[in-house]
Amino acid sequence: MSRVFRSPVGVSAAALLAAVLLLAVFAPVLWADRAATIDTTQILQGQSAQHWAGTDSLGRDIFFRVLVATRLSVQLAIMATAVGVLIGLLLGAAPLLIGARAGRWVTAAVNIAVAFPGLLLALFFAVIFGVGMRGAVLAIGFAVAPSFARLTHTLVSTVADRDYVHAARIAGVGRLRVLARHVLPNVGEPLVVNATVAAGGALLAFAGLSFLGLGVQAPQYDWGRLLGEGLNGIYVHPLAALAPGIAVVVAGLAFSLFGEAAARAIGLRTVLSREPAATSQPEPAQPMSAADVVLAVERLRISFGPVSPVRDVGFTVGRGESVGIVGESGSGKSLTALAIAQLIEEPGRVSADRIEFLGQDLRSAKEHRRLLGLSLAMVFQDPMTSLNPTHRVGRQLAEVAEQHQGLGRAQALARAVDRLRAVHLTEPERRARQYPHELSGGMRQRAMIGMGLMGSPALIIADEPTTALDVTVQAQVLALLQEIRASDGVALMLISHDISVVRQVCDRVLVMYAGRIVEDLRTADLAAARHPYTRALLAAVPDLDTDRGKPLTVIPGRAADPAQLPPGCAFAPRCPLADSACVASDPPLAVDPGGHRVACWHADREVSR
Amino acid sequence: MHRFAIRRAGRLLVSLWVVITAAFGMIHLIPGDPVRAALGPTAPAELVQARRAALGLDDPLWLQYLNYLHHLVTGEFGSSTLSGLPVAQVISDRLPATIELALASFVLAILISVPLGLAMAVATRNGRRRPAELAFTSASAVLAALPEFLVAVGLVYVFSVTLGWAPVAGRSGPDSYVLPVIALAIGPAAVLARIVRVETLAVLQADYIRTARAKRLPSRLIYLRHALPNALTATITLGGLILGGLIAGTVLVENVFAWPGLGSTIVSSILAKDYPVVQGIVLIYGIGVLLINLVVDIALALLDPRSTIRKS
Ligand code: SF4
C-alpha cells in the first residue's frame, strides 16, 4: 500500500482523505454547539464575515453545520459499505461455504441483481427496511452487496482451487475458517481497495437518499439532508445547497481517488531503458542494375526514444527475387518489414539514407498511398487477428479496389471473389460473404494473401505467415506464396524465426541479430555460412541426419535486448569464438567478391562445439 | 441465431419472474403491518382490519401470490391508498415524462461520448499529446464521479439562479427539458467517453488496424470503418449498464426539478407509505432495466458477428 504514495494523485487523494477523516472525528467535538445555535435574528442570511456560508431557516450557521455533518455522513457511508462487503463476502463465498450446487443458485441470483443499478436496489430495500438512518444503511449495504459478491466470487474461485485450500478442507477445517484463514488473506488487498472506492459511492448514495428524505431524519443532519433543505431556498440563498453539495463531492472523490490510486499502485510497473552503444560504420548494399531493383534500403534505423531496435540495415530485393529475413524475436526483422511498408507508428522513428520502392523514394513527404496500396502486399502472422472481425471477408478485400482502383461496390466485390479464387479458396462467393471467424486459419491466411493480390503487387512482405497455422496448412500457404511469385514475377520478402522455412522458399537469406544484418548470403550457400550466429541457427534445426534421441541443440544464452546492448559485437556474450577484439568494437558488414556479406571478426574460423 | 433468441428469451423470463416476485415479496418483507404503518398509529383497528381484508393481506401467502400474478396479467395493479386512483393510471400518467427524460439523456450522452472518445483516442494514441490526455482523463473522471443530483443542483444554480436562462423546475415547454437532460447526461457521457477512448486505443493496437493501414485506406475509413465498430462492441455492454443507471438517476433528478415522472412519485409514495403505488413503480423500473439489457444484447449480437451470445 505504501506504493500509493509514489504517485501525485495518490498523495493528494491520501491527504484529502486524511482531512475528511480528521474532520469527521473532530468537527462535532469542536463545533457542534455553534452548528446548533439558533439565532432567530439571523434567519436565511447570505454569506457574511460571521457566517461564511450564511444561515438556515432557524438562523443556524451553515458552514459549521456542513463541517459537523462530516462525521455522520462518513460514518453512515462506512457502515453501509461494511454491511455491503460483509453480505457480499458471504454471498460471493457461497460456493465455498454451502457447497458448489447450492452456491450456484446464489451466484445466479447475484448475477441477476448485479444487472440492476445500485440506486434502484437501494430504493427497493429502503421500502423494506423503512425510511430513516438505519433503513438507509441497510438499503445501501444491500445495494452494494451484489457487486461485492461478484468480486468475491471471482477472487475466491481463483484461490479456492489452490492446494493449500484443498488441504485445509481435507483436514476438516471448518468452512468459515477456511474462508477466514486461507482465502481472505489472499484476496484481501483487492477487496479493501474496492471497498474504499465503494465507500465513496456509498457516501454519494447516502447523500442521495437523505436528499430524497429517505435517509437521515431531522433533527439529525448529514450532507444530503442539508442539501435537500438548502435546495428549497436556492433562489434566495444558493450557498445553503451548494456548500453541502461541494462537501459531498470532495469527500466522495477522496475515497474513490484514494481507492483507485491504491488499485493502480498494486499493478505498478516501471520500464528501464538505456542508450545503446554507438554502432560502427555503415556498409554499402551490393550494387544491382537499377531496373531490376524492386526495393532498395540503405542505413535504415528505427528508434523508440533512446532505444534503436534496428540499426544500419541495408539490402536490395530484385524483381521476382525471394529474400528471407531470419532472426530470433527482438532481432528487428519485423520492424524492418514494417518500416519498409511505412507502417511504423509514433513514437517509433524511422530514418534511412534510402528507402526506394519501384524507383519511388518512400521517405519523401509525399504519400505513396496508391503505389503502396496496389504494389506492396503485406501478409501478417496471425490471420485471425489481422482480419477485421466485424466485416465480411469479401468487403475487406473489395475495399482496396474501391479505394485505389476506383471500382464501384459491386465490381470491387467481384474482383475480391476472383482474387479469393486465385488463392484457391473453395466456394469463393460464399467465403466472401462470411466473417473471418467462420473461416479456418489456413483459409484466412489465403484471404490475406488474396487481399494483397487485389492490386498488382511487385513485392509481397510476409511476416511469419505460417507461424500461427497448423503444420499441414503451413506447407500449403508456403506453396501458394511460391506459386504467386513464380507466375507473376512478384518479389517476396519472407520474415521468419525459422531458418528451415526460409531455406525452403527463398533465394537469399538475411540473418539479423540485435537490429543488424549479420550475414547476407544465397540460400544455396547456407552450408558455408560464416557467421557463428547463422551457424548456430542452422545447428538448431533438426534434419534427417540428426539423432532424434539427442536433445535439440539450442543457442545458449539470451537474445540481445536492444535496450541493453553490450559494447562491441552484440553476439559476443553468446558466441563461442568471442575474444577481446569482439568486445572492443562492432564488426562491419564486409562483402566478399561473391556478394556474400558477413559481420564478424572471425568469420573464417571453425566453430568448435 | 435462433438458439441465441431462445436462450435469451428464457433468461428474460427468469429475470422477469424474479422481478415480479421481488415486487410482490417487498410488501411482505416490511417488518410489522404495512397497513398499520400506512394509516398511522392512531387509526382505528377496524379500519386497519378492513383495509387489510380489502388488500387481501389476510389470505395465505401462496394465494396472495397467485392473485398478484393474476392481477398483473389482467393489468390490475391495485389502487393508491392515498388518492384511491388505480396504480395503473398513476403509472401511465407519469411514465411518459420519465421515459422522455431518460431517452433524451441517453441520446445526448451517446452523441457526446462516442465522437469525443474516438477523437481523444486518435489524438492521444501511442502516448501523443500527454497534456490533452491528462486533461481529458481528469475532467471526465470528476464528471463521472459527480452524482446526477449534485450536477442538477449546480446547473440550477448557474443557469436558473445566476443566469436566469432556464426554468428551475417543472415540465412545461422545451426549455424545461434542458437542465434535467443535461444533468442526467453529463455523468454517463463522461463514463462512456472514457470507455470509448480506452476501447478505441486497444482496438488501434489490433492487427486488423495494421492491415487496414497496410491497405493504405484514408484515416477516416481506418477509424470509422475499422476501429469504431470494434470499439463499440465493448462500449455497448457497459453502455447498457449506464442506461440502466440512467433510470436510477432519473429518480434523483426528477426530485431536484420537481419533474412529474415516476421518480418523484415513487419517493413521495415511499414517504407516504403508499405501498401499492411503490410496488407498481418498482415493477416498472425492474422491467425497464430488463428491457434495456435485452436491447443491449440484441445490439451486440447484431454488431459483433463473433458475439459469444450469438453463438452459444
Ligand atoms: S565478432 Fe566475435 S563475437 Fe561477434 S560473432 Fe564474430 S566471433 Fe562472435
PDB file of N, CA, C and O in Angstrom, chain A residues 18-62:
ATOM      1  N   ALA A  18      -7.385  11.971   4.454  1.00  0.00           N
ATOM      2  CA  ALA A  18      -6.996  12.200   5.839  1.00  0.00           C
ATOM      3  C   ALA A  18      -7.734  13.413   6.387  1.00  0.00           C
ATOM      4  O   ALA A  18      -8.255  13.390   7.513  1.00  0.00           O
ATOM      5  N   ALA A  19      -7.825  14.471   5.580  1.00  0.00           N
ATOM      6  CA  ALA A  19      -8.514  15.680   6.036  1.00  0.00           C
ATOM      7  C   ALA A  19      -9.977  15.382   6.322  1.00  0.00           C
ATOM      8  O   ALA A  19     -10.520  15.797   7.362  1.00  0.00           O
ATOM      9  N   VAL A  20     -10.609  14.627   5.417  1.00  0.00           N
ATOM     10  CA  VAL A  20     -12.020  14.297   5.616  1.00  0.00           C
ATOM     11  C   VAL A  20     -12.206  13.501   6.900  1.00  0.00           C
ATOM     12  O   VAL A  20     -13.096  13.776   7.718  1.00  0.00           O
ATOM     13  N   LEU A  21     -11.318  12.522   7.121  1.00  0.00           N
ATOM     14  CA  LEU A  21     -11.453  11.678   8.302  1.00  0.00           C
ATOM     15  C   LEU A  21     -11.207  12.485   9.579  1.00  0.00           C
ATOM     16  O   LEU A  21     -11.917  12.330  10.574  1.00  0.00           O
ATOM     17  N   LEU A  22     -10.204  13.379   9.546  1.00  0.00           N
ATOM     18  CA  LEU A  22      -9.937  14.234  10.705  1.00  0.00           C
ATOM     19  C   LEU A  22     -11.167  15.079  11.035  1.00  0.00           C
ATOM     20  O   LEU A  22     -11.575  15.182  12.195  1.00  0.00           O
ATOM     21  N   LEU A  23     -11.736  15.672   9.997  1.00  0.00           N
ATOM     22  CA  LEU A  23     -12.941  16.480  10.192  1.00  0.00           C
ATOM     23  C   LEU A  23     -14.045  15.635  10.814  1.00  0.00           C
ATOM     24  O   LEU A  23     -14.743  16.084  11.731  1.00  0.00           O
ATOM     25  N   ALA A  24     -14.179  14.422  10.313  1.00  0.00           N
ATOM     26  CA  ALA A  24     -15.232  13.553  10.808  1.00  0.00           C
ATOM     27  C   ALA A  24     -15.060  13.325  12.299  1.00  0.00           C
ATOM     28  O   ALA A  24     -16.028  13.299  13.057  1.00  0.00           O
ATOM     29  N   VAL A  25     -13.796  13.175  12.720  1.00  0.00           N
ATOM     30  CA  VAL A  25     -13.562  12.898  14.133  1.00  0.00           C
ATOM     31  C   VAL A  25     -13.749  14.166  14.972  1.00  0.00           C
ATOM     32  O   VAL A  25     -14.429  14.155  15.992  1.00  0.00           O
ATOM     33  N   PHE A  26     -13.163  15.274  14.513  1.00  0.00           N
ATOM     34  CA  PHE A  26     -13.060  16.426  15.411  1.00  0.00           C
ATOM     35  C   PHE A  26     -14.139  17.491  15.225  1.00  0.00           C
ATOM     36  O   PHE A  26     -14.432  18.221  16.166  1.00  0.00           O
ATOM     37  N   ALA A  27     -14.717  17.588  14.026  1.00  0.00           N
ATOM     38  CA  ALA A  27     -15.667  18.677  13.800  1.00  0.00           C
ATOM     39  C   ALA A  27     -16.819  18.680  14.811  1.00  0.00           C
ATOM     40  O   ALA A  27     -17.118  19.734  15.390  1.00  0.00           O
ATOM     41  N   PRO A  28     -17.459  17.541  15.082  1.00  0.00           N
ATOM     42  CA  PRO A  28     -18.565  17.589  16.045  1.00  0.00           C
ATOM     43  C   PRO A  28     -18.091  18.010  17.436  1.00  0.00           C
ATOM     44  O   PRO A  28     -18.783  18.740  18.137  1.00  0.00           O
ATOM     45  N   VAL A  29     -16.879  17.540  17.825  1.00  0.00           N
ATOM     46  CA  VAL A  29     -16.358  17.900  19.132  1.00  0.00           C
ATOM     47  C   VAL A  29     -16.184  19.413  19.224  1.00  0.00           C
ATOM     48  O   VAL A  29     -16.521  20.047  20.223  1.00  0.00           O
ATOM     49  N   LEU A  30     -15.621  19.994  18.154  1.00  0.00           N
ATOM     50  CA  LEU A  30     -15.254  21.406  18.209  1.00  0.00           C
ATOM     51  C   LEU A  30     -16.441  22.343  17.986  1.00  0.00           C
ATOM     52  O   LEU A  30     -16.562  23.364  18.644  1.00  0.00           O
ATOM     53  N   TRP A  31     -17.288  21.962  17.040  1.00  0.00           N
ATOM     54  CA  TRP A  31     -18.249  22.967  16.569  1.00  0.00           C
ATOM     55  C   TRP A  31     -19.712  22.570  16.709  1.00  0.00           C
ATOM     56  O   TRP A  31     -20.580  23.259  16.189  1.00  0.00           O
ATOM     57  N   ALA A  32     -19.987  21.467  17.383  1.00  0.00           N
ATOM     58  CA  ALA A  32     -21.379  21.015  17.475  1.00  0.00           C
ATOM     59  C   ALA A  32     -22.278  22.121  18.030  1.00  0.00           C
ATOM     60  O   ALA A  32     -23.392  22.339  17.541  1.00  0.00           O
ATOM     61  N   ASP A  33     -21.781  22.838  19.000  1.00  0.00           N
ATOM     62  CA  ASP A  33     -22.606  23.888  19.609  1.00  0.00           C
ATOM     63  C   ASP A  33     -22.880  25.013  18.628  1.00  0.00           C
ATOM     64  O   ASP A  33     -24.012  25.453  18.468  1.00  0.00           O
ATOM     65  N   ARG A  34     -21.819  25.461  17.985  1.00  0.00           N
ATOM     66  CA  ARG A  34     -22.019  26.576  17.056  1.00  0.00           C
ATOM     67  C   ARG A  34     -22.976  26.192  15.941  1.00  0.00           C
ATOM     68  O   ARG A  34     -23.714  27.028  15.428  1.00  0.00           O
ATOM     69  N   ALA A  35     -22.922  24.892  15.546  1.00  0.00           N
ATOM     70  CA  ALA A  35     -23.799  24.447  14.464  1.00  0.00           C
ATOM     71  C   ALA A  35     -25.242  24.359  14.924  1.00  0.00           C
ATOM     72  O   ALA A  35     -26.164  24.397  14.113  1.00  0.00           O
ATOM     73  N   ALA A  36     -25.437  24.238  16.234  1.00  0.00           N
ATOM     74  CA  ALA A  36     -26.798  24.044  16.730  1.00  0.00           C
ATOM     75  C   ALA A  36     -27.411  25.343  17.255  1.00  0.00           C
ATOM     76  O   ALA A  36     -28.600  25.388  17.555  1.00  0.00           O
ATOM     77  N   THR A  37     -26.599  26.388  17.377  1.00  0.00           N
ATOM     78  CA  THR A  37     -27.089  27.634  17.942  1.00  0.00           C
ATOM     79  C   THR A  37     -28.159  28.251  17.050  1.00  0.00           C
ATOM     80  O   THR A  37     -27.913  28.537  15.872  1.00  0.00           O
ATOM     81  N   ILE A  38     -29.345  28.413  17.618  1.00  0.00           N
ATOM     82  CA  ILE A  38     -30.443  29.017  16.863  1.00  0.00           C
ATOM     83  C   ILE A  38     -30.418  30.526  17.102  1.00  0.00           C
ATOM     84  O   ILE A  38     -30.311  30.980  18.238  1.00  0.00           O
ATOM     85  N   ASP A  39     -30.463  31.275  16.016  1.00  0.00           N
ATOM     86  CA  ASP A  39     -30.431  32.729  16.150  1.00  0.00           C
ATOM     87  C   ASP A  39     -31.536  33.305  15.271  1.00  0.00           C
ATOM     88  O   ASP A  39     -31.377  33.436  14.058  1.00  0.00           O
ATOM     89  N   THR A  40     -32.672  33.590  15.877  1.00  0.00           N
ATOM     90  CA  THR A  40     -33.839  33.983  15.081  1.00  0.00           C
ATOM     91  C   THR A  40     -33.684  35.362  14.466  1.00  0.00           C
ATOM     92  O   THR A  40     -34.468  35.762  13.618  1.00  0.00           O
ATOM     93  N   THR A  41     -32.653  36.107  14.860  1.00  0.00           N
ATOM     94  CA  THR A  41     -32.445  37.405  14.220  1.00  0.00           C
ATOM     95  C   THR A  41     -31.672  37.255  12.921  1.00  0.00           C
ATOM     96  O   THR A  41     -31.495  38.194  12.168  1.00  0.00           O
ATOM     97  N   GLN A  42     -31.156  36.046  12.686  1.00  0.00           N
ATOM     98  CA  GLN A  42     -30.253  35.852  11.549  1.00  0.00           C
ATOM     99  C   GLN A  42     -30.796  34.793  10.588  1.00  0.00           C
ATOM    100  O   GLN A  42     -30.044  33.983  10.064  1.00  0.00           O
ATOM    101  N   ILE A  43     -32.109  34.766  10.372  1.00  0.00           N
ATOM    102  CA  ILE A  43     -32.694  33.695   9.559  1.00  0.00           C
ATOM    103  C   ILE A  43     -32.374  33.873   8.064  1.00  0.00           C
ATOM    104  O   ILE A  43     -32.520  34.980   7.525  1.00  0.00           O
ATOM    105  N   LEU A  44     -31.957  32.779   7.441  1.00  0.00           N
ATOM    106  CA  LEU A  44     -31.726  32.757   5.989  1.00  0.00           C
ATOM    107  C   LEU A  44     -30.886  33.933   5.505  1.00  0.00           C
ATOM    108  O   LEU A  44     -31.228  34.592   4.525  1.00  0.00           O
ATOM    109  N   GLN A  45     -29.797  34.179   6.215  1.00  0.00           N
ATOM    110  CA  GLN A  45     -28.889  35.230   5.795  1.00  0.00           C
ATOM    111  C   GLN A  45     -27.919  34.700   4.750  1.00  0.00           C
ATOM    112  O   GLN A  45     -27.565  33.523   4.767  1.00  0.00           O
ATOM    113  N   GLY A  46     -27.490  35.593   3.884  1.00  0.00           N
ATOM    114  CA  GLY A  46     -26.465  35.220   2.914  1.00  0.00           C
ATOM    115  C   GLY A  46     -25.120  35.181   3.594  1.00  0.00           C
ATOM    116  O   GLY A  46     -25.015  35.297   4.814  1.00  0.00           O
ATOM    117  N   GLN A  47     -24.077  35.029   2.759  1.00  0.00           N
ATOM    118  CA  GLN A  47     -22.770  34.863   3.370  1.00  0.00           C
ATOM    119  C   GLN A  47     -22.290  36.182   3.968  1.00  0.00           C
ATOM    120  O   GLN A  47     -22.576  37.268   3.437  1.00  0.00           O
ATOM    121  N   SER A  48     -21.614  36.093   5.088  1.00  0.00           N
ATOM    122  CA  SER A  48     -21.120  37.283   5.766  1.00  0.00           C
ATOM    123  C   SER A  48     -19.849  36.903   6.512  1.00  0.00           C
ATOM    124  O   SER A  48     -19.477  35.722   6.552  1.00  0.00           O
ATOM    125  N   ALA A  49     -19.176  37.895   7.106  1.00  0.00           N
ATOM    126  CA  ALA A  49     -17.940  37.611   7.829  1.00  0.00           C
ATOM    127  C   ALA A  49     -18.224  36.672   8.998  1.00  0.00           C
ATOM    128  O   ALA A  49     -17.419  35.817   9.341  1.00  0.00           O
ATOM    129  N   GLN A  50     -19.395  36.804   9.552  1.00  0.00           N
ATOM    130  CA  GLN A  50     -19.739  35.999  10.716  1.00  0.00           C
ATOM    131  C   GLN A  50     -20.179  34.588  10.309  1.00  0.00           C
ATOM    132  O   GLN A  50     -19.803  33.596  10.921  1.00  0.00           O
ATOM    133  N   HIS A  51     -20.974  34.520   9.257  1.00  0.00           N
ATOM    134  CA  HIS A  51     -21.442  33.216   8.763  1.00  0.00           C
ATOM    135  C   HIS A  51     -20.945  33.029   7.327  1.00  0.00           C
ATOM    136  O   HIS A  51     -21.500  33.581   6.393  1.00  0.00           O
ATOM    137  N   TRP A  52     -19.879  32.251   7.192  1.00  0.00           N
ATOM    138  CA  TRP A  52     -19.208  32.123   5.892  1.00  0.00           C
ATOM    139  C   TRP A  52     -20.111  31.589   4.801  1.00  0.00           C
ATOM    140  O   TRP A  52     -19.944  31.914   3.641  1.00  0.00           O
ATOM    141  N   ALA A  53     -21.035  30.735   5.207  1.00  0.00           N
ATOM    142  CA  ALA A  53     -21.939  30.188   4.187  1.00  0.00           C
ATOM    143  C   ALA A  53     -23.376  30.570   4.503  1.00  0.00           C
ATOM    144  O   ALA A  53     -24.312  29.916   4.070  1.00  0.00           O
ATOM    145  N   GLY A  54     -23.549  31.602   5.295  1.00  0.00           N
ATOM    146  CA  GLY A  54     -24.896  32.058   5.600  1.00  0.00           C
ATOM    147  C   GLY A  54     -25.552  31.215   6.681  1.00  0.00           C
ATOM    148  O   GLY A  54     -24.909  30.397   7.348  1.00  0.00           O
ATOM    149  N   THR A  55     -26.867  31.394   6.806  1.00  0.00           N
ATOM    150  CA  THR A  55     -27.595  30.682   7.857  1.00  0.00           C
ATOM    151  C   THR A  55     -28.827  30.023   7.258  1.00  0.00           C
ATOM    152  O   THR A  55     -29.250  30.346   6.153  1.00  0.00           O
ATOM    153  N   ASP A  56     -29.399  29.069   8.022  1.00  0.00           N
ATOM    154  CA  ASP A  56     -30.590  28.372   7.521  1.00  0.00           C
ATOM    155  C   ASP A  56     -31.861  28.995   8.101  1.00  0.00           C
ATOM    156  O   ASP A  56     -31.826  30.081   8.674  1.00  0.00           O
ATOM    157  N   SER A  57     -32.974  28.300   7.965  1.00  0.00           N
ATOM    158  CA  SER A  57     -34.260  28.891   8.312  1.00  0.00           C
ATOM    159  C   SER A  57     -34.427  29.090   9.819  1.00  0.00           C
ATOM    160  O   SER A  57     -35.399  29.694  10.262  1.00  0.00           O
ATOM    161  N   LEU A  58     -33.515  28.545  10.607  1.00  0.00           N
ATOM    162  CA  LEU A  58     -33.578  28.809  12.044  1.00  0.00           C
ATOM    163  C   LEU A  58     -32.409  29.691  12.472  1.00  0.00           C
ATOM    164  O   LEU A  58     -32.125  29.836  13.657  1.00  0.00           O
ATOM    165  N   GLY A  59     -31.696  30.235  11.500  1.00  0.00           N
ATOM    166  CA  GLY A  59     -30.582  31.121  11.820  1.00  0.00           C
ATOM    167  C   GLY A  59     -29.326  30.374  12.241  1.00  0.00           C
ATOM    168  O   GLY A  59     -28.418  30.962  12.819  1.00  0.00           O
ATOM    169  N   ARG A  60     -29.254  29.060  11.951  1.00  0.00           N
ATOM    170  CA  ARG A  60     -28.054  28.315  12.316  1.00  0.00           C
ATOM    171  C   ARG A  60     -26.987  28.477  11.239  1.00  0.00           C
ATOM    172  O   ARG A  60     -27.316  28.617  10.050  1.00  0.00           O
ATOM    173  N   ASP A  61     -25.731  28.410  11.653  1.00  0.00           N
ATOM    174  CA  ASP A  61     -24.623  28.652  10.725  1.00  0.00           C
ATOM    175  C   ASP A  61     -24.428  27.450   9.806  1.00  0.00           C
ATOM    176  O   ASP A  61     -24.149  26.333  10.266  1.00  0.00           O
ATOM    177  N   ILE A  62     -24.548  27.655   8.511  1.00  0.00           N
ATOM    178  CA  ILE A  62     -24.491  26.537   7.567  1.00  0.00           C
ATOM    179  C   ILE A  62     -23.084  25.986   7.429  1.00  0.00           C
ATOM    180  O   ILE A  62     -22.883  24.774   7.343  1.00  0.00           O
TER     181      ILE A  62
END
